[in-house]
Short mmCIF file of C-alpha atoms in Angstrom, two decimals:
data_model
loop_
_atom_site.label_atom_id
_atom_site.label_comp_id
_atom_site.label_asym_id
_atom_site.label_seq_id
_atom_site.Cartn_x
_atom_site.Cartn_y
_atom_site.Cartn_z
CA MET A 111 227.31 -87.67 139.16
CA ASN A 112 229.54 -89.34 136.58
CA TRP A 113 232.30 -87.69 134.56
CA GLY A 114 230.43 -87.77 131.25
CA GLU A 115 227.59 -85.80 132.76
CA PHE A 116 230.04 -83.44 134.39
CA PHE A 117 231.81 -82.62 131.13
CA ALA A 118 228.53 -82.30 129.25
CA MET A 119 227.53 -79.40 131.58
CA ASN A 120 223.89 -80.13 130.81
CA GLY A 121 224.30 -79.15 127.15
CA TYR A 122 226.37 -76.04 127.84
CA ALA A 123 229.75 -77.78 127.48
CA TRP A 124 231.04 -75.58 124.65
CA TYR A 125 230.18 -72.38 126.45
CA VAL A 126 231.47 -73.38 129.89
CA TRP A 127 234.66 -75.14 128.75
CA GLY A 128 235.22 -72.56 126.03
CA SER A 129 235.33 -69.88 128.72
CA PHE A 130 237.56 -71.71 131.17
CA GLY A 131 239.71 -73.15 128.37
CA MET A 132 240.40 -69.73 126.86
CA ALA A 133 241.27 -68.37 130.31
CA LEU A 134 243.72 -71.23 130.86
CA LEU A 135 245.22 -70.73 127.39
CA ILE A 136 245.67 -66.98 127.94
CA PHE A 137 247.30 -67.51 131.34
CA ILE A 138 249.70 -70.13 129.96
CA VAL A 139 250.63 -67.98 126.94
CA GLU A 140 251.22 -64.98 129.21
CA MET A 141 253.44 -67.00 131.55
CA VAL A 142 255.50 -68.30 128.61
CA MET A 143 255.84 -64.75 127.29
CA VAL A 144 257.08 -63.17 130.53
CA ARG A 145 259.51 -66.05 131.03
CA HIS A 146 260.81 -65.62 127.49
CA ARG A 147 261.21 -61.86 127.96
CA ARG A 148 263.29 -62.48 131.09
CA THR A 149 265.50 -65.06 129.39
CA VAL A 150 266.12 -62.73 126.45
CA ILE A 151 267.12 -59.70 128.53
CA LEU A 152 269.36 -61.76 130.83
CA GLN A 153 271.08 -63.31 127.83
CA GLN A 154 271.57 -59.90 126.25
CA LEU A 155 273.06 -58.45 129.43
CA ARG A 156 275.36 -61.44 129.78
CA LEU A 157 276.58 -60.97 126.20
CA THR A 158 277.32 -57.27 126.66
CA SER A 159 279.08 -57.84 129.98
CA ASN A 160 281.20 -60.59 128.44
CA ALA A 161 282.05 -58.31 125.53
CA GLU A 162 283.15 -55.57 127.91
CA ASP A 163 285.39 -57.96 129.82
CA LEU A 164 287.34 -58.84 126.70
CA MET B 87 258.17 -62.26 146.62
CA VAL B 88 257.31 -63.82 143.27
CA PRO B 89 257.26 -67.48 144.46
CA TRP B 90 254.96 -66.57 147.37
CA PHE B 91 252.40 -64.90 145.16
CA ALA B 92 252.70 -67.63 142.55
CA CYS B 93 252.09 -70.41 145.10
CA SER B 94 249.14 -68.69 146.72
CA ALA B 95 247.65 -67.97 143.28
CA ALA B 96 247.95 -71.65 142.35
CA ILE B 97 246.36 -72.79 145.62
CA MET B 98 243.50 -70.31 145.25
CA PHE B 99 242.90 -71.40 141.65
CA VAL B 100 242.62 -75.05 142.68
CA ALA B 101 240.31 -74.22 145.59
CA GLY B 102 238.27 -71.79 143.49
CA LEU B 103 237.79 -74.24 140.64
CA TYR B 104 236.84 -76.99 143.08
CA ILE B 105 234.14 -74.83 144.67
CA SER B 106 233.02 -73.55 141.25
CA PHE B 107 232.44 -76.99 139.79
CA PHE B 108 231.83 -79.38 142.68
CA VAL B 109 230.45 -77.43 145.62
CA ALA B 110 228.32 -74.69 144.07
CA PRO B 111 224.83 -75.98 143.18
CA THR B 112 223.22 -75.86 139.75
CA ASP B 113 221.33 -72.66 139.00
CA VAL B 114 217.55 -72.91 138.64
CA GLN B 115 217.26 -70.57 135.65
CA GLN B 116 220.60 -70.98 133.89
CA SER B 117 221.42 -74.59 134.69
CA GLU B 118 225.18 -75.28 134.40
CA ALA B 119 225.87 -72.35 132.06
CA TYR B 120 225.99 -69.95 135.00
CA ARG B 121 229.34 -71.51 136.02
CA ILE B 122 230.91 -69.19 133.44
CA MET B 123 230.33 -66.54 136.13
CA PHE B 124 233.20 -67.98 138.20
CA ILE B 125 235.69 -66.86 135.57
CA HIS B 126 233.74 -64.00 133.95
CA VAL B 127 233.14 -61.89 137.05
CA PRO B 128 236.70 -62.14 138.47
CA VAL B 129 238.45 -61.29 135.18
CA SER B 130 236.01 -58.42 134.52
CA ILE B 131 236.44 -56.85 137.94
CA LEU B 132 240.21 -57.30 137.84
CA SER B 133 240.39 -55.76 134.34
CA MET B 134 238.79 -52.62 135.77
CA PHE B 135 240.78 -52.65 139.01
CA ILE B 136 244.13 -53.16 137.26
CA TYR B 137 243.33 -50.22 135.00
CA LEU B 138 242.90 -47.96 138.01
CA VAL B 139 246.12 -49.25 139.59
CA MET B 140 247.92 -48.76 136.28
CA ALA B 141 246.58 -45.21 135.90
CA GLY B 142 247.58 -44.53 139.53
CA TYR B 143 251.16 -45.68 138.94
CA ALA B 144 251.27 -43.74 135.67
CA ALA B 145 250.06 -40.60 137.48
CA LEU B 146 252.70 -41.03 140.20
CA GLY B 147 255.34 -41.34 137.49
CA LEU B 148 254.02 -38.22 135.80
CA ILE B 149 253.78 -36.08 138.93
CA PHE B 150 256.85 -37.15 140.88
CA ASN B 151 258.93 -38.21 137.89
CA THR B 152 259.64 -41.61 139.46
CA ARG B 153 260.86 -44.08 136.91
CA LEU B 154 259.78 -47.20 138.79
CA SER B 155 256.11 -46.23 138.95
CA SER B 156 256.05 -45.72 135.20
CA MET B 157 257.69 -49.10 134.71
CA MET B 158 255.07 -50.68 136.97
CA ALA B 159 252.33 -49.10 134.87
CA SER B 160 253.84 -50.58 131.71
CA ALA B 161 254.11 -53.97 133.42
CA LEU B 162 250.41 -53.99 134.34
CA ALA B 163 249.07 -53.00 130.91
CA PRO B 164 249.47 -56.35 129.08
CA THR B 165 247.88 -58.31 131.93
CA GLY B 166 244.99 -55.86 132.07
CA ALA B 167 244.49 -56.08 128.32
CA LEU B 168 244.39 -59.87 128.44
CA LEU B 169 241.88 -59.82 131.31
CA ALA B 170 239.68 -57.33 129.44
CA PHE B 171 239.81 -59.63 126.42
CA LEU B 172 238.90 -62.62 128.60
CA SER B 173 236.02 -60.67 130.07
CA LEU B 174 234.60 -60.06 126.59
CA TRP B 175 235.30 -63.63 125.46
CA THR B 176 233.66 -65.32 128.44
CA GLY B 177 230.85 -62.76 128.26
CA ALA B 178 230.19 -63.69 124.63
CA LEU B 179 230.13 -67.38 125.48
CA TRP B 180 227.68 -66.63 128.27
CA GLY B 181 225.59 -64.22 126.21
CA LYS B 182 225.03 -66.66 123.36
CA PRO B 183 223.09 -69.31 125.32
CA MET B 184 221.36 -66.81 127.65
CA TRP B 185 220.56 -63.81 125.46
CA GLY B 186 220.79 -65.50 122.08
CA ALA B 187 223.58 -63.21 120.89
CA TRP B 188 227.38 -63.26 121.13
CA TRP B 189 227.52 -59.51 121.18
CA VAL B 190 225.14 -56.58 121.58
CA TRP B 191 226.01 -52.88 121.57
CA ASP B 192 224.94 -52.56 125.15
CA ALA B 193 226.36 -49.91 127.49
CA ARG B 194 228.34 -52.31 129.64
CA LEU B 195 229.72 -54.42 126.80
CA THR B 196 230.65 -51.36 124.79
CA SER B 197 232.41 -49.64 127.70
CA GLU B 198 234.35 -52.84 128.47
CA LEU B 199 235.40 -52.96 124.80
CA ILE B 200 236.60 -49.36 125.16
CA LEU B 201 238.62 -50.48 128.19
CA LEU B 202 240.36 -53.12 126.06
CA PHE B 203 241.14 -50.46 123.43
CA LEU B 204 242.49 -48.14 126.15
CA TYR B 205 244.89 -50.86 127.29
CA LEU B 206 245.95 -51.54 123.71
CA GLY B 207 246.29 -47.80 123.07
CA PHE B 208 248.47 -47.43 126.15
CA ILE B 209 250.76 -50.26 125.04
CA ALA B 210 250.92 -49.02 121.44
CA LEU B 211 251.58 -45.40 122.40
CA HIS B 212 254.34 -46.43 124.79
CA ALA B 213 255.92 -48.64 122.16
CA SER B 214 255.76 -45.97 119.46
CA ILE B 215 257.93 -43.42 121.28
CA ASP B 216 261.65 -44.17 121.36
CA ASP B 217 262.64 -42.19 124.43
CA PRO B 218 261.25 -44.22 127.37
CA ARG B 219 260.77 -41.19 129.62
CA ARG B 220 258.76 -39.34 126.99
CA ALA B 221 256.81 -42.53 126.29
CA ASP B 222 256.02 -42.77 130.02
CA ARG B 223 254.65 -39.24 130.11
CA ALA B 224 252.55 -39.52 126.97
CA SER B 225 251.02 -42.87 127.89
CA ALA B 226 250.45 -41.72 131.48
CA LEU B 227 248.27 -38.93 130.14
CA LEU B 228 246.28 -41.44 128.10
CA ALA B 229 245.91 -43.76 131.11
CA ILE B 230 244.68 -40.94 133.36
CA LEU B 231 242.17 -39.64 130.82
CA GLY B 232 240.97 -43.18 130.14
CA SER B 233 240.28 -43.90 133.81
CA VAL B 234 237.02 -41.97 133.39
CA ASN B 235 235.81 -45.07 131.60
CA VAL B 236 236.09 -47.37 134.64
CA PRO B 237 233.22 -45.86 136.67
CA ILE B 238 231.21 -45.78 133.44
CA ILE B 239 231.62 -49.56 133.10
CA TYR B 240 230.84 -50.13 136.74
CA PHE B 241 227.70 -48.02 136.90
CA SER B 242 226.54 -48.64 133.33
CA VAL B 243 224.00 -51.25 134.46
CA GLN B 244 222.36 -48.67 136.73
CA TRP B 245 222.59 -45.61 134.51
CA TRP B 246 221.26 -47.16 131.33
CA ASN B 247 218.76 -49.77 130.44
CA THR B 248 221.03 -52.64 129.58
CA LEU B 249 220.73 -56.26 128.67
CA HIS B 250 223.54 -57.04 131.08
CA GLN B 251 222.24 -57.92 134.52
CA GLY B 252 222.90 -55.71 137.53
CA ALA B 253 225.18 -56.61 140.42
CA SER B 254 224.00 -59.62 142.43
CA VAL B 255 226.22 -58.71 145.35
CA LYS B 256 225.27 -55.47 147.05
CA LEU B 257 226.10 -53.84 150.36
CA THR B 258 222.52 -54.30 151.46
CA GLY B 259 222.60 -58.03 150.95
CA THR B 260 223.02 -60.51 148.19
CA SER B 261 220.82 -62.74 146.12
CA MET B 262 223.46 -65.42 145.65
CA HIS B 263 223.91 -68.82 147.22
CA VAL B 264 226.76 -68.95 149.79
CA ALA B 265 228.80 -71.54 147.87
CA MET B 266 228.47 -69.48 144.68
CA GLN B 267 229.79 -66.42 146.50
CA GLN B 268 232.68 -68.38 147.99
CA GLY B 269 233.61 -69.75 144.58
CA MET B 270 233.48 -66.31 143.03
CA TYR B 271 235.54 -64.63 145.74
CA THR B 272 238.12 -67.41 145.76
CA MET B 273 238.50 -67.14 141.99
CA MET B 274 238.73 -63.37 142.28
CA LEU B 275 241.54 -63.69 144.81
CA ALA B 276 243.26 -66.24 142.56
CA VAL B 277 243.15 -63.97 139.50
CA TRP B 278 244.31 -61.06 141.63
CA LEU B 279 247.31 -63.00 142.97
CA TYR B 280 248.06 -64.23 139.45
CA ALA B 281 248.04 -60.66 138.14
CA ILE B 282 250.43 -59.55 140.90
CA THR B 283 252.79 -62.47 140.19
CA ILE B 284 252.92 -61.96 136.44
CA SER B 285 253.31 -58.16 136.72
CA LEU B 286 256.17 -58.49 139.20
CA ILE B 287 258.00 -60.86 136.88
CA ARG B 288 257.35 -58.53 133.95
CA VAL B 289 258.47 -55.41 135.80
CA ARG B 290 261.78 -57.09 136.68
CA SER B 291 262.46 -57.59 132.97
CA ILE B 292 261.44 -54.02 132.20
CA ILE B 293 263.80 -52.69 134.89
CA LEU B 294 266.69 -54.71 133.44
CA GLU B 295 265.86 -53.58 129.91
CA ARG B 296 265.72 -49.92 130.83
CA GLU B 297 268.59 -49.83 133.30
CA SER B 298 270.90 -52.04 131.24
CA LYS B 299 273.59 -49.36 131.25
CA ALA B 300 273.61 -49.02 135.04
CA GLN B 301 276.55 -50.28 137.06
CA TRP B 302 274.45 -52.42 139.42
CA VAL B 303 272.96 -54.41 136.56
CA SER B 304 276.34 -55.65 135.35
CA GLU B 305 277.17 -56.70 138.90
CA LEU B 306 274.13 -58.96 139.22
CA MET B 307 274.73 -62.61 140.03
CA GLU B 308 272.61 -63.75 137.08
CA ILE B 309 274.76 -61.80 134.66
CA LYS B 310 278.18 -62.63 136.12
CA ARG B 311 277.75 -66.37 135.73
#
């Protein structure tokens, strides 16, 4: 089996790769979002704790 | 615990995708299009399972007034919603070549759509109430009432005449090739571990957000730096 045939998925390429591609996209977006949420809250807490120290 | 779950999820994804695309044979009837199953079935099952776990945590929070269980419920909701969306998306992409339609108002598809709306309703209701404890209680009630929908999705293919096929894996034996089963179970485990990882990271942020006034939070290493 060569790679061209593999990616063609016997004519179902759009459906198969559309499914797996969307799953990958969703997982990546979700990971970026939770990481961002953590950065934001940690930054906020750091700011307030610095403000209290002053 | 997060790195452990994250690593095992990554390993299972690689193994699952390898089996899904290189080991599992081509299907006689559906050719290569059936490979959508390897993502469709895991995300669909997990979207139902996570809902039950979420409703369980929400119920614990409601009954015993434990804050952490309510936070865990809120942490699971976005992941569940995304998996329910993925279930519908991959289902549409599978339905088009096999049934000739992206969408039909079939019992299983409709009840899965309701599941997505329940997740979104839970998130929206929680976000719309300012007092977090009141938000927990209100959304817990919604989550518990909505859990009636999960058995409806699961048994819909038996109760009604649907376009969606019935379960291929049964207690009495299965009609699937061994490699196809292995691929599906590996992917299921991968999605499950992924969901645990992402929810644990999310719940840590939620705890910090909600307990930001607590003494222990200001004493954390990450904050002191």
